[in-house]
Structures are given as C-alpha cells and as structure tokens.
C-alpha cells in the first residue's frame, strides 16, 4: 500500500490541472515520452515521427498510473511493477535479497528467491522485469509491423491489400500504446525514489547525515517541484548520446537502474540543502538531468527493439521478417492464420 499512499500525497501536493499524479507526475512522464520520440533516429518508421504520434506517447506514458484503482488482483500485481527497493549495498530490500546483477532470468524465479529469503515481492518491487517485458513486447510489435508494411507494398490482390493496410494501422496504434507503457516504466527507473528503500524520506535506517524523514518527500519532488521546473528544452539538452553498441536488454536495465540508485544520496543532500524549494536552480538541474536520463534510455530501448525486430520470426506458420522484407516469402497465411 505504500506506493498508493505516495500517489495520493502527490495528488494533494500538485497545484496544477485536476489530474491524478503518480510516478514522476504527469509532467515528468509526458516529457520523457515526448523527448524520447523526438530523438528517435531517422531509420525508424515515419509514423513514429509525426506530431500526433509524439503527443500520443507523451499521454500514454502516464497510462500505468491511470490503471490504478481497478481492484484486485489487478492493482496488487501491477503496482509493484513501478519500483525496486534496493538497500545501501545494492541488495533487493535488504541483505537477504540479490543484487541487480544477480537477478534471475524469470520474474517467477525472482519471486521464489525472495520468498525463500523471507522477503515479499510486494515490498521489494519488480521494475526491472516490467522494463524487460515491455521491451520484448515492443520488439514483437515492430516485427509484425515490418512484415505488414513489406507485404502491403508488394500485394496485388486488392482484398489482401486492404487487410494488410488495416492491420498495419491497428499495429501502429498498438505500437504507440506499448511504447507509452514501456516509457512509463523506463521513466520510473530514472526517478531515484523508485530504486531505493529510502523511497519517501530516509526511513527507519541509520541516518548519519541527518536526511529528512518527511513522508511528503517523494510526492513533492516528483510532483509539485517537477511541475514547476521541468522543461522540454532543458531535458533535450541534457540527454546523452545514443548508446546501442552490444545492446543486451537485461544488462542495460541493470546498468541503468544501478546508475539511478547512485543518485539517491545526492538527492537527499540536495533536499537537505533546500534545493527542492521554489524553483531552485540546483534542484531544477537535478530534475531535468533525471528526466533526460529517462528520455535517453527510452529512445535507446525503442531503437534497440526496432533493430532486434529485423531478425525475428513471427506468425504461424512462422515467417522470418528479413525474408518477407526481401520479398522471398509470402506472409499471408502467417498473418491471417490458418486456425
């Protein structure tokens, strides 16, 4: 229930349009989605670059927060996707948990390992698996789009051509939705509080630097303060260059979250120094840098999913994307299905 309570506090804290605020708040998630889409490389499909698509992803990046309140088991299963609580030594929850580098291949194995250690995944969170799952799903989306797009360009049968076109448009809508959902979790991974046991004030832990224990820390930072200081131009200016060499989604997720958890103590030092009051430039720089990290990671996740999709096989009977794009295989049965 802790994360639901934070979301409620964020809603109260933000003086903005009357919409609910969750992780990063509406402003942060929108900016991450928009900045990532605007930075996509030229080789990705043109439909992703349209103003409408960019705006849609910005809105859809809020979607996992808007799912909340649907009831059980939906809420309990999905709320814990937004975070992973790491201790000061980098273990999941406490010394009984594994490190990010030790995460098992499957979430079911992760759950079992936590249970065996006497921990609860509802307390620990499973953000890395949400990120990886969403990336793999987008890769399938792209693979289907590539086949549909290639087939549509070559098809001479008018009935089949109409079906390919309609299914491509359906797939494009689905791709934007799935990028938005992935963008939400990637964005959560750039917010320091979503990677730490110190997720809302330092908490009941040794506190030699005297960091705040205010239970409004999380909400005020990602909501009201971010709403005041986050700017698209500042986010885009702070985005690092693309880093796609040897992209491995699990290794990349581990590296990304490890970097974010390294910003937890810097956050609390800035908070202690008053940097997250009013529109303090120190706090503003921190916010825009963290949003930029999320936008750059989302840009790279999208691009890597597109690249991986080129070597996929899809449909039944399965066809290779590369062969369809080369014009050596007819994908009709694989796309329509034989039942």
Short mmCIF file of C-alpha atoms in Angstrom, two decimals:
data_model
loop_
_atom_site.label_atom_id
_atom_site.label_comp_id
_atom_site.label_asym_id
_atom_site.label_seq_id
_atom_site.Cartn_x
_atom_site.Cartn_y
_atom_site.Cartn_z
CA UNK A 1 0.00 0.00 0.00
CA UNK A 2 3.00 2.33 0.43
CA UNK A 3 3.14 3.36 -3.23
CA UNK A 4 -0.60 4.02 -3.38
CA UNK A 5 -0.22 6.33 -0.41
CA UNK A 6 2.57 8.21 -2.20
CA UNK A 7 0.41 8.66 -5.28
CA UNK A 8 -2.35 10.09 -3.08
CA UNK A 9 0.07 12.52 -1.47
CA UNK A 10 1.30 13.59 -4.89
CA UNK A 11 -2.24 14.36 -5.99
CA UNK A 12 -2.73 16.59 -2.96
CA UNK A 13 0.65 18.27 -3.40
CA UNK A 14 0.40 19.35 -7.03
CA UNK A 15 -1.26 22.68 -7.73
CA UNK A 16 -1.95 22.07 -11.43
CA UNK A 17 -4.75 20.83 -13.66
CA UNK A 18 -7.06 18.46 -11.79
CA UNK A 19 -5.50 15.16 -12.87
CA UNK A 20 -4.03 12.44 -10.68
CA UNK A 21 -0.26 12.29 -10.29
CA UNK A 22 1.79 9.11 -9.94
CA UNK A 23 5.42 8.28 -10.51
CA UNK A 24 7.21 11.39 -11.83
CA UNK A 25 3.79 13.00 -12.05
CA UNK A 26 2.07 13.82 -15.30
CA UNK A 27 4.64 16.45 -16.27
CA UNK A 28 7.65 14.17 -15.88
CA UNK A 29 6.19 11.20 -17.72
CA UNK A 30 4.91 13.34 -20.57
CA UNK A 31 8.30 15.00 -21.03
CA UNK A 32 10.16 11.69 -21.03
CA UNK A 33 7.84 10.26 -23.67
CA UNK A 34 7.92 13.34 -25.90
CA UNK A 35 11.69 13.90 -25.65
CA UNK A 36 12.41 10.24 -26.45
CA UNK A 37 10.16 10.23 -29.50
CA UNK A 38 11.59 13.49 -30.82
CA UNK A 39 15.09 12.00 -30.56
CA UNK A 40 14.43 8.77 -32.47
CA UNK A 41 16.90 8.13 -35.31
CA UNK A 42 15.93 8.58 -38.94
CA UNK A 43 15.84 4.86 -39.76
CA UNK A 44 12.77 4.18 -37.63
CA UNK A 45 9.32 4.22 -39.29
CA UNK A 46 7.99 7.62 -40.28
CA UNK A 47 4.68 7.18 -38.43
CA UNK A 48 6.61 7.42 -35.14
CA UNK A 49 7.87 10.91 -36.02
CA UNK A 50 4.53 12.64 -36.61
CA UNK A 51 3.43 15.31 -34.12
CA UNK A 52 0.36 13.23 -33.31
CA UNK A 53 2.39 10.11 -32.50
CA UNK A 54 4.81 12.07 -30.33
CA UNK A 55 1.95 13.66 -28.39
CA UNK A 56 0.19 10.30 -28.05
CA UNK A 57 3.24 8.68 -26.48
CA UNK A 58 3.54 11.58 -24.06
CA UNK A 59 -0.02 10.96 -22.91
CA UNK A 60 0.22 7.16 -22.97
CA UNK A 61 3.37 7.29 -20.84
CA UNK A 62 1.03 8.09 -17.95
CA UNK A 63 -1.13 5.03 -18.53
CA UNK A 64 0.21 2.59 -15.88
CA UNK A 65 -0.55 5.21 -13.22
CA UNK A 66 -4.06 5.66 -14.61
CA UNK A 67 -4.74 1.92 -14.31
CA UNK A 68 -4.57 2.18 -10.52
CA UNK A 69 -7.74 1.59 -8.56
CA UNK A 70 -9.12 -1.13 -10.85
CA UNK A 71 -9.33 -3.59 -7.97
CA UNK A 72 -7.67 -6.86 -7.03
CA UNK A 73 -5.72 -8.72 -8.30
CA UNK A 74 -5.01 -6.03 -10.91
CA UNK A 75 -3.70 -3.38 -8.50
CA UNK A 76 -1.54 -5.61 -6.32
CA UNK A 77 0.05 -7.29 -9.31
CA UNK A 78 0.76 -4.09 -11.25
CA UNK A 79 1.53 -1.53 -8.55
CA UNK A 80 4.77 -3.31 -7.67
CA UNK A 81 5.98 -3.05 -11.28
CA UNK A 82 6.82 0.63 -10.76
CA UNK A 83 9.79 0.24 -8.41
CA UNK A 84 12.52 -1.94 -6.97
CA UNK A 85 13.65 -1.15 -3.44
CA UNK A 86 17.42 -1.54 -3.09
CA UNK A 87 19.32 -1.13 0.15
CA UNK A 88 22.52 0.88 0.57
CA UNK A 89 24.63 -2.08 -0.57
CA UNK A 90 22.55 -2.66 -3.67
CA UNK A 91 20.57 -5.69 -2.47
CA UNK A 92 16.86 -6.05 -3.13
CA UNK A 93 15.20 -4.76 0.05
CA UNK A 94 17.97 -5.85 2.46
CA UNK A 95 20.99 -8.13 2.74
CA UNK A 96 18.78 -11.19 2.22
CA UNK A 97 17.96 -10.11 -1.33
CA UNK A 98 20.02 -10.46 -4.50
CA UNK A 99 21.80 -7.60 -6.26
CA UNK A 100 20.64 -6.29 -9.61
CA UNK A 101 23.47 -8.20 -11.28
CA UNK A 102 22.15 -11.40 -9.70
CA UNK A 103 18.57 -11.05 -10.91
CA UNK A 104 17.29 -14.41 -12.20
CA UNK A 105 16.09 -14.80 -15.77
CA UNK A 106 12.38 -15.06 -14.92
CA UNK A 107 10.20 -12.99 -12.62
CA UNK A 108 8.73 -16.21 -11.20
CA UNK A 109 12.26 -17.21 -10.18
CA UNK A 110 12.77 -13.77 -8.65
CA UNK A 111 9.55 -14.09 -6.65
CA UNK A 112 10.53 -17.57 -5.46
CA UNK A 113 14.01 -16.43 -4.42
CA UNK A 114 12.60 -13.51 -2.43
CA UNK A 115 10.05 -15.76 -0.74
CA UNK A 116 12.75 -18.28 0.15
CA UNK A 117 14.79 -15.44 1.67
CA UNK A 118 11.81 -14.34 3.77
CA UNK A 119 11.04 -11.28 1.65
CA UNK A 120 7.89 -10.23 -0.21
CA UNK A 121 7.89 -9.03 -3.82
CA UNK A 122 5.04 -6.66 -2.92
CA UNK A 123 7.51 -4.83 -0.68
CA UNK A 124 10.55 -5.24 -2.93
CA UNK A 125 9.03 -4.40 -6.33
CA UNK A 126 9.92 -5.80 -9.74
CA UNK A 127 10.63 -2.81 -12.00
CA UNK A 128 13.48 -4.48 -13.98
CA UNK A 129 11.13 -7.22 -15.17
CA UNK A 130 8.47 -4.69 -16.17
CA UNK A 131 11.03 -2.86 -18.30
CA UNK A 132 12.37 -6.01 -19.96
CA UNK A 133 8.91 -7.44 -20.60
CA UNK A 134 7.76 -4.20 -22.22
CA UNK A 135 10.87 -4.07 -24.44
CA UNK A 136 10.35 -7.63 -25.64
CA UNK A 137 6.69 -6.89 -26.36
CA UNK A 138 7.61 -3.84 -28.43
CA UNK A 139 10.04 -5.95 -30.42
CA UNK A 140 7.18 -8.25 -31.42
CA UNK A 141 5.06 -5.23 -32.36
CA UNK A 142 7.79 -3.94 -34.63
CA UNK A 143 8.34 -7.35 -36.23
CA UNK A 144 4.66 -7.61 -37.17
CA UNK A 145 4.67 -4.04 -38.49
CA UNK A 146 7.69 -4.74 -40.68
CA UNK A 147 6.00 -7.77 -42.23
CA UNK A 148 2.71 -5.94 -42.77
CA UNK A 149 4.45 -2.93 -44.26
CA UNK A 150 6.54 -5.02 -46.65
CA UNK A 151 3.58 -7.16 -47.70
CA UNK A 152 1.37 -4.13 -48.28
CA UNK A 153 3.93 -2.62 -50.65
CA UNK A 154 4.03 -5.76 -52.81
CA UNK A 155 0.49 -7.18 -52.65
CA UNK A 156 -1.51 -7.09 -55.89
CA UNK A 157 -4.67 -8.80 -54.63
CA UNK A 158 -6.99 -5.96 -53.59
CA UNK A 159 -8.71 -7.89 -50.80
CA UNK A 160 -5.43 -8.91 -49.22
CA UNK A 161 -4.02 -5.43 -49.70
CA UNK A 162 -6.93 -3.91 -47.80
CA UNK A 163 -6.44 -6.36 -44.94
CA UNK A 164 -2.70 -5.65 -44.73
CA UNK A 165 -3.32 -1.92 -44.66
CA UNK A 166 -5.97 -2.17 -41.94
CA UNK A 167 -3.83 -4.48 -39.83
CA UNK A 168 -0.80 -2.21 -40.22
CA UNK A 169 -2.84 0.73 -38.93
CA UNK A 170 -4.05 -1.36 -36.00
CA UNK A 171 -0.45 -2.31 -35.27
CA UNK A 172 0.68 1.32 -35.40
CA UNK A 173 -1.89 2.27 -32.77
CA UNK A 174 -0.77 -0.66 -30.64
CA UNK A 175 2.90 0.29 -31.02
CA UNK A 176 2.25 3.79 -29.70
CA UNK A 177 0.35 2.37 -26.75
CA UNK A 178 3.10 -0.13 -25.99
CA UNK A 179 5.83 2.49 -26.30
CA UNK A 180 3.88 4.62 -23.84
CA UNK A 181 3.62 1.79 -21.32
CA UNK A 182 7.29 0.91 -21.71
CA UNK A 183 8.13 4.59 -21.41
CA UNK A 184 6.34 4.74 -18.09
CA UNK A 185 8.44 2.00 -16.56
CA UNK A 186 11.66 3.28 -18.10
CA UNK A 187 10.74 6.71 -16.73
CA UNK A 188 10.11 5.26 -13.28
CA UNK A 189 13.61 3.83 -13.46
CA UNK A 190 15.14 7.31 -13.72
CA UNK A 191 13.42 8.56 -10.55
CA UNK A 192 15.73 7.92 -7.55
CA UNK A 193 12.90 7.07 -5.17
CA UNK A 194 11.82 4.17 -7.38
CA UNK A 195 15.11 2.34 -6.82
CA UNK A 196 15.61 2.58 -3.08
CA UNK A 197 14.39 1.62 0.37
CA UNK A 198 14.62 5.36 1.10
CA UNK A 199 11.68 5.95 -1.19
CA UNK A 200 9.84 8.57 0.88
CA UNK A 201 12.14 10.16 3.39
CA UNK A 202 15.20 8.29 4.66
CA UNK A 203 13.12 5.99 6.83
CA UNK A 204 13.96 3.90 9.88
CA UNK A 205 17.58 3.28 8.93
CA UNK A 206 20.94 4.60 10.16
CA UNK A 207 20.99 8.26 9.13
CA UNK A 208 24.41 9.78 9.88
CA UNK A 209 23.89 12.77 7.57
CA UNK A 210 20.52 13.63 9.11
CA UNK A 211 18.44 13.35 5.95
CA UNK A 212 14.75 14.20 6.03
CA UNK A 213 12.14 11.72 7.17
CA UNK A 214 9.24 13.72 5.80
CA UNK A 215 6.59 11.47 4.29
CA UNK A 216 5.94 14.13 1.64
CA UNK A 217 9.47 13.95 0.22
CA UNK A 218 8.66 11.69 -2.71
CA UNK A 219 5.43 13.36 -3.77
CA UNK A 220 6.66 16.94 -3.52
CA UNK A 221 9.77 16.16 -5.57
CA UNK A 222 8.23 14.26 -8.47
CA UNK A 223 5.00 16.21 -8.48
CA UNK A 224 4.89 19.87 -7.48
CA UNK A 225 8.59 20.66 -7.83
CA UNK A 226 8.99 18.83 -11.14
CA UNK A 227 5.87 20.55 -12.46
CA UNK A 228 7.47 23.93 -11.69
CA UNK A 229 10.95 23.37 -13.10
CA UNK A 230 10.89 20.65 -15.77
CA UNK A 231 11.28 21.98 -19.32
CA UNK A 232 11.42 20.08 -22.60
CA UNK A 233 14.33 22.14 -23.94
CA UNK A 234 16.34 21.51 -20.78
CA UNK A 235 15.57 17.78 -20.88
CA UNK A 236 16.57 17.51 -24.54
CA UNK A 237 19.77 19.47 -23.95
CA UNK A 238 20.76 17.12 -21.12
CA UNK A 239 20.07 13.86 -22.97
CA UNK A 240 23.24 11.81 -23.55
CA UNK A 241 24.05 10.49 -26.99
CA UNK A 242 22.62 7.17 -28.11
CA UNK A 243 24.40 4.10 -26.74
CA UNK A 244 23.37 1.00 -28.66
CA UNK A 245 26.59 -0.96 -29.16
CA UNK A 246 26.13 -4.54 -27.99
CA UNK A 247 22.68 -3.75 -26.57
CA UNK A 248 21.52 -6.50 -24.21
CA UNK A 249 18.24 -5.63 -22.55
CA UNK A 250 18.94 -7.25 -19.18
CA UNK A 251 22.47 -5.88 -18.87
CA UNK A 252 21.28 -2.47 -19.98
CA UNK A 253 18.42 -2.47 -17.45
CA UNK A 254 20.81 -3.42 -14.64
CA UNK A 255 23.26 -0.67 -15.62
CA UNK A 256 20.51 1.94 -15.92
CA UNK A 257 18.96 1.19 -12.53
CA UNK A 258 22.38 0.99 -10.90
CA UNK A 259 23.11 4.50 -12.16
CA UNK A 260 19.79 5.75 -10.81
CA UNK A 261 20.24 4.28 -7.35
CA UNK A 262 23.56 6.12 -7.28
CA UNK A 263 21.61 9.40 -7.33
CA UNK A 264 19.69 8.66 -4.11
CA UNK A 265 22.22 10.14 -1.68
CA UNK A 266 22.88 13.16 -3.96
CA UNK A 267 19.12 13.74 -3.96
CA UNK A 268 18.92 13.71 -0.16
CA UNK A 269 21.92 16.01 0.13
CA UNK A 270 20.26 18.46 -2.25
CA UNK A 271 17.00 18.18 -0.34
CA UNK A 272 18.80 18.93 2.93
CA UNK A 273 20.37 21.99 1.29
CA UNK A 274 16.93 23.29 0.27
CA UNK A 275 17.38 22.66 -3.46
CA UNK A 276 13.82 21.39 -3.97
CA UNK A 277 12.04 24.50 -2.78
CA UNK A 278 10.50 27.13 -5.04
CA UNK A 279 12.40 26.92 -8.35
CA UNK A 280 15.94 26.48 -7.02
CA UNK A 281 18.32 26.04 -9.99
CA UNK A 282 20.20 23.22 -8.25
CA UNK A 283 17.03 21.20 -7.90
CA UNK A 284 15.88 22.13 -11.39
CA UNK A 285 19.14 20.86 -12.87
CA UNK A 286 18.76 17.58 -10.97
CA UNK A 287 15.17 17.09 -12.16
CA UNK A 288 15.94 17.82 -15.80
CA UNK A 289 19.02 15.57 -15.74
CA UNK A 290 16.99 12.68 -14.33
CA UNK A 291 14.22 13.22 -16.88
CA UNK A 292 16.87 13.37 -19.60
CA UNK A 293 18.30 10.05 -18.42
CA UNK A 294 14.84 8.51 -18.69
CA UNK A 295 14.20 10.00 -22.13
CA UNK A 296 17.56 8.84 -23.48
CA UNK A 297 17.03 5.35 -22.14
CA UNK A 298 13.56 5.20 -23.67
CA UNK A 299 14.94 6.42 -27.01
CA UNK A 300 17.55 3.66 -26.93
CA UNK A 301 15.07 0.99 -25.81
CA UNK A 302 12.78 1.87 -28.74
CA UNK A 303 15.65 1.89 -31.23
CA UNK A 304 17.07 -1.40 -29.96
CA UNK A 305 13.64 -3.04 -30.17
CA UNK A 306 13.37 -1.91 -33.80
CA UNK A 307 16.82 -3.31 -34.61
CA UNK A 308 16.08 -6.64 -32.91
CA UNK A 309 12.80 -6.98 -34.77
CA UNK A 310 14.63 -7.29 -38.08
CA UNK A 311 15.93 -10.74 -37.18
CA UNK A 312 12.69 -12.06 -35.65
CA UNK A 313 10.34 -14.77 -36.85
CA UNK A 314 6.62 -14.23 -36.36
CA UNK A 315 3.19 -15.62 -37.14
CA UNK A 316 2.06 -19.20 -37.74
CA UNK A 317 3.36 -20.86 -39.78
CA UNK A 318 6.33 -18.73 -38.79
CA UNK A 319 8.00 -16.45 -41.31
CA UNK A 320 11.27 -14.58 -40.97
CA UNK A 321 10.93 -10.83 -41.05
CA UNK A 322 14.08 -10.47 -43.14
CA UNK A 323 12.77 -12.87 -45.79
CA UNK A 324 9.45 -11.07 -46.06
CA UNK A 325 11.20 -7.72 -46.38
CA UNK A 326 13.44 -9.21 -49.07
CA UNK A 327 10.38 -10.39 -50.98
CA UNK A 328 11.28 -14.11 -50.90
CA UNK A 329 8.40 -15.26 -48.65
CA UNK A 330 4.64 -14.67 -48.85
CA UNK A 331 3.43 -13.95 -45.27
CA UNK A 332 -0.32 -14.13 -45.94
CA UNK A 333 -1.10 -17.35 -44.03
CA UNK A 334 1.25 -16.39 -41.21
CA UNK A 335 -0.54 -13.07 -40.76
CA UNK A 336 -4.16 -14.13 -41.28
CA UNK A 337 -3.81 -17.51 -39.57
CA UNK A 338 -4.91 -20.97 -40.64
CA UNK A 339 -6.80 -21.81 -37.42
#
